[in-house]
Amino acid sequence: MVSLTASLRRLATVTGPGQTAATQQVYQDAVMYLLEHDPFYGRVLSQLTVTMGAALAPIGLAPTKTGWQLRLSPGALAASRWTGAQWLAMLRHTVLHLVWQHPTRYATALKAPQQAALVRWATDAAVNDYLTDLPAGAMTSRRLQDMMGRSLPRRADSAVYWRELRQWRMSARSGHHLTRRGPTPVGASADRWARTVQAATVSDDHQGWQAANDGDAAQREQWRQQVLRTTAESLSAKQRGTLPGAIQAALTVTPAQHPLDWRGRLQRHLGQVPTGRQPAYGRFNRRQPWRMELPGQTTATWQTIQIFVDESGSMGNREIGYLLGQLASLLAIYPAPVTVYPFDTVVHLQARQRLTGRVTVRQRVGGGGTRFQAVFDALPRLMRTGGRQLVII
């Protein structure tokens, strides 16, 4: 720890091209320390690509096409005057943003200037409550509580703080905002608001998050899950015990033990279209009610079902065969006709099939990419007939 503080002090005296090499060395020393004393954070950081560049904040996450990378600013880190403990705290801080999916969850909200301020405070407070030795001015739930003048839960999810901050901001605009320091003027300028936000968020950069909801978001999320899963699996029981419960919960995915039996749900009279009557022992026989061995009658119902089957290139023949098997099981228990639409990037309306009782055509259609939006675009046109309809994708 002493050597990290000394390295950061030496970094503050380096100028020019040598600053990048010194920053790289300080980062490597910090990762080595975490691998020995706090292996979860060290192992996650060791799997992040590091880039150097000029920025207002010393550290931040930036998206790539296949994952996330760590962006360091040598100049900002040299000017931060952080100690070794504070440097380690900010590295942990960045990893926790990744654990709780903050870049992806708030990518859209960060694009609006007023929302961006609240998002930065909310996400930093949710993360910093689990950390110690934070830099001066770091946002925590206690600091939010003092600023807003209202009670806030500690170690809550960022969505809780974001909701409270939005309500507080709206009350401030309407002139009903009161803090422990007295009323806030309704006409407070946007410049003052921006300066307040900047002063509270200079420790790490959130601007790179804005590009997290592009077309590569699914691939980045897969990479994030793989990194965290392999890291969690590589930790011993003793090492896992050093992590707070909320972090362990985020790393441990509990699969559903009892998946929904959708075919059984369809079988239980979900429709409203009468199709005649069927015998039922739960009803009295209207002609001879004293004879309990005779069944009564109930109205048989069904509803229109439209099924969209993904036949894109990413779906193998085995997966499509499994889906056809599920469809055959549905047709065996459901008396109404079912319309099946294959789709990939578009819905192939000309290849739709109206099936009754069994699957007749087993020819593959499509083969391009997958675009679920095409299904939602086609639904208004396909559901004009009215009545109760069910769509299965």
GROMACS .gro file of C-alpha atoms in nm:
model
  393
    1MET     CA    1   0.000   0.000   0.000
    2VAL     CA    2   0.286   0.237   0.084
    3SER     CA    3   0.451   0.160  -0.249
    4LEU     CA    4   0.129   0.237  -0.437
    5THR     CA    5   0.101   0.575  -0.267
    6ALA     CA    6   0.466   0.646  -0.348
    7SER     CA    7   0.413   0.541  -0.711
    8LEU     CA    8   0.117   0.777  -0.741
    9ARG     CA    9   0.324   1.060  -0.598
   10ARG     CA   10   0.600   0.990  -0.849
   11LEU     CA   11   0.340   0.987  -1.126
   12ALA     CA   12   0.241   1.341  -1.029
   13THR     CA   13   0.597   1.456  -1.101
   14VAL     CA   14   0.624   1.287  -1.443
   15THR     CA   15   0.535   1.483  -1.755
   16GLY     CA   16   0.524   1.410  -2.124
   17PRO     CA   17   0.533   1.061  -2.278
   18GLY     CA   18   0.668   0.906  -1.958
   19GLN     CA   19   0.334   0.965  -1.789
   20THR     CA   20   0.166   0.686  -1.985
   21ALA     CA   21   0.429   0.428  -1.890
   22ALA     CA   22   0.416   0.538  -1.526
   23THR     CA   23   0.036   0.506  -1.525
   24GLN     CA   24   0.059   0.157  -1.673
   25GLN     CA   25   0.302   0.055  -1.399
   26VAL     CA   26   0.081   0.198  -1.123
   27TYR     CA   27  -0.215   0.007  -1.263
   28GLN     CA   28  -0.023  -0.321  -1.287
   29ASP     CA   29   0.100  -0.285  -0.929
   30ALA     CA   30  -0.258  -0.226  -0.811
   31VAL     CA   31  -0.389  -0.533  -0.994
   32MET     CA   32  -0.110  -0.748  -0.848
   33TYR     CA   33  -0.201  -0.623  -0.500
   34LEU     CA   34  -0.569  -0.705  -0.555
   35LEU     CA   35  -0.491  -1.050  -0.692
   36GLU     CA   36  -0.315  -1.127  -0.366
   37HIS     CA   37  -0.545  -0.956  -0.116
   38ASP     CA   38  -0.883  -0.922  -0.294
   39PRO     CA   39  -0.876  -1.176  -0.578
   40PHE     CA   40  -1.226  -1.119  -0.714
   41TYR     CA   41  -1.153  -0.761  -0.818
   42GLY     CA   42  -0.802  -0.848  -0.931
   43ARG     CA   43  -0.917  -1.129  -1.158
   44VAL     CA   44  -1.191  -0.920  -1.318
   45LEU     CA   45  -0.950  -0.632  -1.381
   46SER     CA   46  -0.691  -0.866  -1.529
   47GLN     CA   47  -0.944  -0.959  -1.800
   48LEU     CA   48  -1.013  -0.598  -1.900
   49THR     CA   49  -0.821  -0.438  -2.184
   50VAL     CA   50  -0.662  -0.109  -2.072
   51THR     CA   51  -0.644   0.198  -2.295
   52MET     CA   52  -0.485   0.535  -2.224
   53GLY     CA   53  -0.624   0.870  -2.326
   54ALA     CA   54  -0.700   1.222  -2.212
   55ALA     CA   55  -1.018   1.260  -2.005
   56LEU     CA   56  -1.154   1.464  -1.718
   57ALA     CA   57  -1.175   1.160  -1.488
   58PRO     CA   58  -0.882   0.928  -1.407
   59ILE     CA   59  -1.073   0.605  -1.474
   60GLY     CA   60  -1.381   0.483  -1.658
   61LEU     CA   61  -1.541   0.203  -1.857
   62ALA     CA   62  -1.577   0.217  -2.235
   63PRO     CA   63  -1.763  -0.031  -2.459
   64THR     CA   64  -1.610  -0.229  -2.743
   65LYS     CA   65  -1.779  -0.453  -2.998
   66THR     CA   66  -1.715  -0.764  -2.790
   67GLY     CA   67  -1.692  -0.644  -2.430
   68TRP     CA   68  -1.576  -0.364  -2.203
   69GLN     CA   69  -1.239  -0.200  -2.161
   70LEU     CA   70  -1.086   0.014  -1.888
   71ARG     CA   71  -0.991   0.366  -1.991
   72LEU     CA   72  -0.724   0.545  -1.785
   73SER     CA   73  -0.629   0.911  -1.812
   74PRO     CA   74  -0.264   0.960  -1.705
   75GLY     CA   75  -0.304   1.336  -1.668
   76ALA     CA   76  -0.620   1.313  -1.458
   77LEU     CA   77  -0.473   1.036  -1.242
   78ALA     CA   78  -0.159   1.240  -1.180
   79ALA     CA   79  -0.369   1.541  -1.081
   80SER     CA   80  -0.600   1.341  -0.853
   81ARG     CA   81  -0.350   1.321  -0.564
   82TRP     CA   82  -0.502   0.988  -0.460
   83THR     CA   83  -0.340   0.763  -0.203
   84GLY     CA   84  -0.281   0.396  -0.274
   85ALA     CA   85  -0.593   0.299  -0.078
   86GLN     CA   86  -0.806   0.546  -0.272
   87TRP     CA   87  -0.667   0.418  -0.603
   88LEU     CA   88  -0.762   0.062  -0.506
   89ALA     CA   89  -1.107   0.179  -0.396
   90MET     CA   90  -1.172   0.336  -0.736
   91LEU     CA   91  -1.063   0.019  -0.916
   92ARG     CA   92  -1.310  -0.178  -0.703
   93HIS     CA   93  -1.566   0.093  -0.772
   94THR     CA   94  -1.531   0.040  -1.148
   95VAL     CA   95  -1.565  -0.339  -1.119
   96LEU     CA   96  -1.885  -0.304  -0.916
   97HIS     CA   97  -2.036  -0.084  -1.186
   98LEU     CA   98  -1.979  -0.378  -1.420
   99VAL     CA   99  -2.119  -0.633  -1.174
  100TRP     CA  100  -2.449  -0.446  -1.138
  101GLN     CA  101  -2.478  -0.368  -1.512
  102HIS     CA  102  -2.485   0.007  -1.454
  103PRO     CA  103  -2.338   0.095  -1.797
  104THR     CA  104  -2.606  -0.101  -1.981
  105ARG     CA  105  -2.898  -0.018  -1.753
  106TYR     CA  106  -2.844   0.358  -1.768
  107ALA     CA  107  -2.697   0.408  -2.115
  108THR     CA  108  -3.009   0.580  -2.247
  109ALA     CA  109  -3.070   0.795  -1.938
  110LEU     CA  110  -2.715   0.933  -1.951
  111LYS     CA  111  -2.782   1.091  -2.290
  112ALA     CA  112  -3.018   1.346  -2.131
  113PRO     CA  113  -2.816   1.611  -1.941
  114GLN     CA  114  -3.059   1.641  -1.649
  115GLN     CA  115  -3.101   1.264  -1.618
  116ALA     CA  116  -2.726   1.207  -1.650
  117ALA     CA  117  -2.658   1.397  -1.330
  118LEU     CA  118  -2.904   1.186  -1.132
  119VAL     CA  119  -2.779   0.861  -1.283
  120ARG     CA  120  -2.418   0.936  -1.191
  121TRP     CA  121  -2.511   1.014  -0.833
  122ALA     CA  122  -2.738   0.711  -0.799
  123THR     CA  123  -2.493   0.458  -0.943
  124ASP     CA  124  -2.196   0.596  -0.750
  125ALA     CA  125  -2.390   0.593  -0.423
  126ALA     CA  126  -2.503   0.233  -0.479
  127VAL     CA  127  -2.142   0.124  -0.536
  128ASN     CA  128  -1.958   0.337  -0.282
  129ASP     CA  129  -2.165   0.214   0.012
  130TYR     CA  130  -1.971  -0.113  -0.018
  131LEU     CA  131  -1.629   0.055  -0.024
  132THR     CA  132  -1.396   0.229   0.217
  133ASP     CA  133  -1.102   0.469   0.170
  134LEU     CA  134  -1.291   0.661  -0.099
  135PRO     CA  135  -1.153   0.983  -0.249
  136ALA     CA  136  -1.278   1.311  -0.111
  137GLY     CA  137  -1.614   1.411  -0.253
  138ALA     CA  138  -1.720   1.057  -0.345
  139MET     CA  139  -2.097   1.016  -0.353
  140THR     CA  140  -2.255   0.784  -0.096
  141SER     CA  141  -2.609   0.726   0.028
  142ARG     CA  142  -2.528   0.927   0.341
  143ARG     CA  143  -2.416   1.222   0.131
  144LEU     CA  144  -2.728   1.194  -0.084
  145GLN     CA  145  -2.938   1.189   0.231
  146ASP     CA  146  -2.776   1.507   0.362
  147MET     CA  147  -2.810   1.678   0.025
  148MET     CA  148  -3.175   1.583  -0.027
  149GLY     CA  149  -3.289   1.622   0.332
  150ARG     CA  150  -3.476   1.291   0.334
  151SER     CA  151  -3.407   0.944   0.473
  152LEU     CA  152  -3.253   0.695   0.229
  153PRO     CA  153  -3.177   0.323   0.272
  154ARG     CA  154  -2.812   0.223   0.283
  155ARG     CA  155  -2.671  -0.024   0.030
  156ALA     CA  156  -2.984  -0.008  -0.185
  157ASP     CA  157  -2.998  -0.066  -0.558
  158SER     CA  158  -2.915   0.227  -0.781
  159ALA     CA  159  -3.273   0.231  -0.911
  160VAL     CA  160  -3.394   0.324  -0.561
  161TYR     CA  161  -3.160   0.623  -0.540
  162TRP     CA  162  -3.241   0.726  -0.896
  163ARG     CA  163  -3.614   0.728  -0.823
  164GLU     CA  164  -3.564   0.935  -0.507
  165LEU     CA  165  -3.337   1.177  -0.692
  166ARG     CA  166  -3.589   1.229  -0.970
  167GLN     CA  167  -3.863   1.303  -0.718
  168TRP     CA  168  -3.632   1.542  -0.535
  169ARG     CA  169  -3.539   1.717  -0.859
  170MET     CA  170  -3.905   1.758  -0.958
  171SER     CA  171  -3.993   1.904  -0.618
  172ALA     CA  172  -3.700   2.146  -0.650
  173ARG     CA  173  -3.830   2.268  -0.986
  174SER     CA  174  -4.181   2.319  -0.849
  175GLY     CA  175  -4.054   2.528  -0.557
  176HIS     CA  176  -4.141   2.278  -0.282
  177HIS     CA  177  -3.789   2.151  -0.222
  178LEU     CA  178  -3.654   2.195   0.130
  179THR     CA  179  -3.326   2.065   0.265
  180ARG     CA  180  -3.168   2.082   0.607
  181ARG     CA  181  -2.990   2.396   0.492
  182GLY     CA  182  -3.314   2.571   0.400
  183PRO     CA  183  -3.511   2.618   0.079
  184THR     CA  184  -3.341   2.592  -0.257
  185PRO     CA  185  -3.419   2.884  -0.494
  186VAL     CA  186  -3.646   2.778  -0.779
  187GLY     CA  187  -3.447   2.985  -1.027
  188ALA     CA  188  -3.114   2.812  -0.964
  189SER     CA  189  -2.921   2.828  -1.290
  190ALA     CA  190  -2.831   2.530  -1.507
  191ASP     CA  191  -2.464   2.629  -1.478
  192ARG     CA  192  -2.474   2.594  -1.103
  193TRP     CA  193  -2.640   2.254  -1.138
  194ALA     CA  194  -2.377   2.141  -1.388
  195ARG     CA  195  -2.093   2.256  -1.161
  196THR     CA  196  -2.243   2.064  -0.870
  197VAL     CA  197  -2.270   1.750  -1.079
  198GLN     CA  198  -1.915   1.778  -1.209
  199ALA     CA  199  -1.773   1.829  -0.860
  200ALA     CA  200  -1.940   1.509  -0.741
  201THR     CA  201  -1.834   1.286  -1.030
  202VAL     CA  202  -1.474   1.370  -1.114
  203SER     CA  203  -1.352   1.039  -0.969
  204ASP     CA  204  -1.467   0.821  -1.258
  205ASP     CA  205  -1.603   0.875  -1.607
  206HIS     CA  206  -1.955   0.766  -1.704
  207GLN     CA  207  -1.964   0.923  -2.050
  208GLY     CA  208  -1.853   0.602  -2.218
  209TRP     CA  209  -2.168   0.429  -2.098
  210GLN     CA  210  -2.384   0.618  -2.347
  211ALA     CA  211  -2.284   0.383  -2.630
  212ALA     CA  212  -2.372   0.069  -2.433
  213ASN     CA  213  -2.717   0.010  -2.587
  214ASP     CA  214  -2.613  -0.020  -2.951
  215GLY     CA  215  -2.631  -0.326  -3.173
  216ASP     CA  216  -2.347  -0.500  -2.989
  217ALA     CA  217  -2.511  -0.479  -2.644
  218ALA     CA  218  -2.608  -0.848  -2.640
  219GLN     CA  219  -2.253  -0.957  -2.722
  220ARG     CA  220  -2.110  -0.733  -2.450
  221GLU     CA  221  -2.358  -0.871  -2.197
  222GLN     CA  222  -2.257  -1.225  -2.288
  223TRP     CA  223  -1.892  -1.131  -2.237
  224ARG     CA  224  -1.972  -0.967  -1.901
  225GLN     CA  225  -2.158  -1.273  -1.776
  226GLN     CA  226  -1.879  -1.505  -1.886
  227VAL     CA  227  -1.610  -1.297  -1.714
  228LEU     CA  228  -1.802  -1.278  -1.387
  229ARG     CA  229  -1.905  -1.644  -1.397
  230THR     CA  230  -1.555  -1.777  -1.458
  231THR     CA  231  -1.415  -1.542  -1.194
  232ALA     CA  232  -1.671  -1.648  -0.933
  233GLU     CA  233  -1.615  -2.017  -1.010
  234SER     CA  234  -1.239  -1.980  -0.971
  235LEU     CA  235  -1.267  -1.837  -0.619
  236SER     CA  236  -1.234  -2.065  -0.321
  237ALA     CA  237  -1.502  -2.074  -0.050
  238LYS     CA  238  -1.278  -1.865   0.176
  239GLN     CA  239  -1.227  -1.602  -0.092
  240ARG     CA  240  -1.598  -1.587  -0.171
  241GLY     CA  241  -1.669  -1.526   0.195
  242THR     CA  242  -1.494  -1.189   0.175
  243LEU     CA  243  -1.753  -1.052  -0.068
  244PRO     CA  244  -2.069  -0.875   0.056
  245GLY     CA  245  -2.393  -1.066   0.016
  246ALA     CA  246  -2.531  -0.836  -0.253
  247ILE     CA  247  -2.225  -0.894  -0.472
  248GLN     CA  248  -2.243  -1.270  -0.421
  249ALA     CA  249  -2.611  -1.261  -0.517
  250ALA     CA  250  -2.527  -1.080  -0.841
  251LEU     CA  251  -2.263  -1.342  -0.924
  252THR     CA  252  -2.483  -1.642  -0.839
  253VAL     CA  253  -2.758  -1.712  -1.091
  254THR     CA  254  -3.032  -1.938  -0.956
  255PRO     CA  255  -3.210  -2.119  -1.240
  256ALA     CA  256  -3.585  -2.168  -1.225
  257GLN     CA  257  -3.666  -2.513  -1.089
  258HIS     CA  258  -4.028  -2.518  -1.209
  259PRO     CA  259  -4.062  -2.362  -1.555
  260LEU     CA  260  -4.405  -2.259  -1.675
  261ASP     CA  261  -4.599  -2.537  -1.846
  262TRP     CA  262  -4.733  -2.319  -2.125
  263ARG     CA  263  -4.907  -2.608  -2.298
  264GLY     CA  264  -5.098  -2.689  -1.981
  265ARG     CA  265  -5.197  -2.325  -1.942
  266LEU     CA  266  -5.337  -2.322  -2.294
  267GLN     CA  267  -5.532  -2.637  -2.222
  268ARG     CA  268  -5.710  -2.481  -1.923
  269HIS     CA  269  -5.979  -2.289  -2.109
  270LEU     CA  270  -5.785  -1.973  -2.187
  271GLY     CA  271  -6.011  -1.895  -2.483
  272GLN     CA  272  -6.342  -1.714  -2.511
  273VAL     CA  273  -6.470  -1.847  -2.845
  274PRO     CA  274  -6.740  -2.114  -2.787
  275THR     CA  275  -6.704  -2.429  -2.996
  276GLY     CA  276  -6.989  -2.638  -2.862
  277ARG     CA  277  -7.022  -2.831  -2.540
  278GLN     CA  278  -6.817  -3.096  -2.370
  279PRO     CA  279  -6.895  -3.342  -2.087
  280ALA     CA  280  -6.778  -3.248  -1.739
  281TYR     CA  281  -6.827  -3.436  -1.412
  282GLY     CA  282  -6.799  -3.106  -1.226
  283ARG     CA  283  -7.151  -3.017  -1.344
  284PHE     CA  284  -7.490  -3.178  -1.274
  285ASN     CA  285  -7.668  -3.351  -1.556
  286ARG     CA  286  -7.954  -3.115  -1.638
  287ARG     CA  287  -8.193  -3.392  -1.746
  288GLN     CA  288  -8.125  -3.629  -1.455
  289PRO     CA  289  -7.952  -3.428  -1.176
  290TRP     CA  290  -8.007  -3.701  -0.917
  291ARG     CA  291  -7.782  -3.940  -1.107
  292MET     CA  292  -7.430  -3.842  -0.999
  293GLU     CA  293  -7.267  -4.091  -1.234
  294LEU     CA  294  -7.387  -3.893  -1.536
  295PRO     CA  295  -7.169  -3.601  -1.645
  296GLY     CA  296  -7.300  -3.253  -1.704
  297GLN     CA  297  -7.186  -3.018  -1.977
  298THR     CA  298  -6.963  -2.713  -2.004
  299THR     CA  299  -6.893  -2.481  -2.293
  300ALA     CA  300  -6.577  -2.573  -2.482
  301THR     CA  301  -6.367  -2.269  -2.566
  302TRP     CA  302  -6.047  -2.183  -2.746
  303GLN     CA  303  -5.870  -1.876  -2.871
  304THR     CA  304  -5.683  -1.793  -3.187
  305ILE     CA  305  -5.315  -1.884  -3.154
  306GLN     CA  306  -5.037  -1.746  -3.372
  307ILE     CA  307  -4.688  -1.889  -3.330
  308PHE     CA  308  -4.369  -1.727  -3.462
  309VAL     CA  309  -4.073  -1.966  -3.503
  310ASP     CA  310  -3.718  -1.830  -3.527
  311GLU     CA  311  -3.554  -1.989  -3.832
  312SER     CA  312  -3.251  -1.761  -3.854
  313GLY     CA  313  -2.903  -1.881  -3.932
  314SER     CA  314  -2.813  -1.899  -3.562
  315MET     CA  315  -3.082  -2.164  -3.508
  316GLY     CA  316  -2.955  -2.511  -3.585
  317ASN     CA  317  -3.166  -2.793  -3.724
  318ARG     CA  318  -3.173  -2.955  -3.381
  319GLU     CA  319  -3.322  -2.645  -3.215
  320ILE     CA  320  -3.582  -2.603  -3.487
  321GLY     CA  321  -3.665  -2.973  -3.467
  322TYR     CA  322  -3.718  -2.935  -3.092
  323LEU     CA  323  -3.954  -2.641  -3.151
  324LEU     CA  324  -4.150  -2.844  -3.406
  325GLY     CA  325  -4.179  -3.122  -3.150
  326GLN     CA  326  -4.319  -2.874  -2.897
  327LEU     CA  327  -4.560  -2.753  -3.161
  328ALA     CA  328  -4.673  -3.108  -3.235
  329SER     CA  329  -4.740  -3.162  -2.864
  330LEU     CA  330  -4.949  -2.845  -2.856
  331LEU     CA  331  -5.154  -2.948  -3.159
  332ALA     CA  332  -5.223  -3.287  -3.000
  333ILE     CA  333  -5.402  -3.128  -2.703
  334TYR     CA  334  -5.547  -2.817  -2.865
  335PRO     CA  335  -5.843  -2.859  -3.103
  336ALA     CA  336  -5.830  -2.518  -3.271
  337PRO     CA  337  -5.625  -2.435  -3.581
  338VAL     CA  338  -5.285  -2.278  -3.512
  339THR     CA  339  -5.110  -2.040  -3.753
  340VAL     CA  340  -4.731  -2.067  -3.768
  341TYR     CA  341  -4.510  -1.789  -3.910
  342PRO     CA  342  -4.136  -1.843  -3.973
  343PHE     CA  343  -3.915  -1.537  -3.928
  344ASP     CA  344  -3.553  -1.425  -3.924
  345THR     CA  345  -3.495  -1.056  -4.002
  346VAL     CA  346  -3.848  -1.040  -4.146
  347VAL     CA  347  -4.168  -1.237  -4.097
  348HIS     CA  348  -4.220  -1.467  -4.397
  349LEU     CA  349  -4.596  -1.425  -4.441
  350GLN     CA  350  -4.602  -1.620  -4.766
  351ALA     CA  351  -4.464  -1.926  -4.584
  352ARG     CA  352  -4.720  -1.926  -4.302
  353GLN     CA  353  -4.892  -2.255  -4.223
  354ARG     CA  354  -5.234  -2.314  -4.073
  355LEU     CA  355  -5.211  -2.639  -3.883
  356THR     CA  356  -5.477  -2.859  -3.727
  357GLY     CA  357  -5.390  -3.171  -3.534
  358ARG     CA  358  -5.036  -3.227  -3.661
  359VAL     CA  359  -4.731  -3.064  -3.821
  360THR     CA  360  -4.746  -3.127  -4.194
  361VAL     CA  361  -4.465  -2.924  -4.354
  362ARG     CA  362  -4.111  -2.957  -4.222
  363GLN     CA  363  -3.925  -2.736  -4.470
  364ARG     CA  364  -3.696  -2.466  -4.334
  365VAL     CA  365  -3.752  -2.102  -4.438
  366GLY     CA  366  -3.518  -1.808  -4.384
  367GLY     CA  367  -3.162  -1.832  -4.259
  368GLY     CA  368  -3.059  -1.470  -4.206
  369GLY     CA  369  -3.009  -1.287  -3.880
  370THR     CA  370  -3.256  -1.259  -3.592
  371ARG     CA  371  -3.477  -0.951  -3.557
  372PHE     CA  372  -3.761  -0.981  -3.307
  373GLN     CA  373  -3.880  -0.630  -3.388
  374ALA     CA  374  -4.006  -0.768  -3.720
  375VAL     CA  375  -4.258  -0.979  -3.527
  376PHE     CA  376  -4.390  -0.681  -3.332
  377ASP     CA  377  -4.411  -0.477  -3.653
  378ALA     CA  378  -4.623  -0.748  -3.816
  379LEU     CA  379  -4.859  -0.809  -3.522
  380PRO     CA  380  -5.093  -0.509  -3.573
  381ARG     CA  381  -5.160  -0.620  -3.930
  382LEU     CA  382  -5.208  -0.986  -3.836
  383MET     CA  383  -5.438  -0.920  -3.540
  384ARG     CA  384  -5.695  -0.698  -3.711
  385THR     CA  385  -5.962  -0.967  -3.698
  386GLY     CA  386  -6.042  -0.885  -3.335
  387GLY     CA  387  -6.140  -1.130  -3.067
  388ARG     CA  388  -5.906  -1.277  -2.814
  389GLN     CA  389  -5.579  -1.391  -2.964
  390LEU     CA  390  -5.260  -1.537  -2.823
  391VAL     CA  391  -4.912  -1.490  -2.970
  392ILE     CA  392  -4.624  -1.726  -2.893
  393ILE     CA  393  -4.272  -1.634  -3.005
   0.00000   0.00000   0.00000
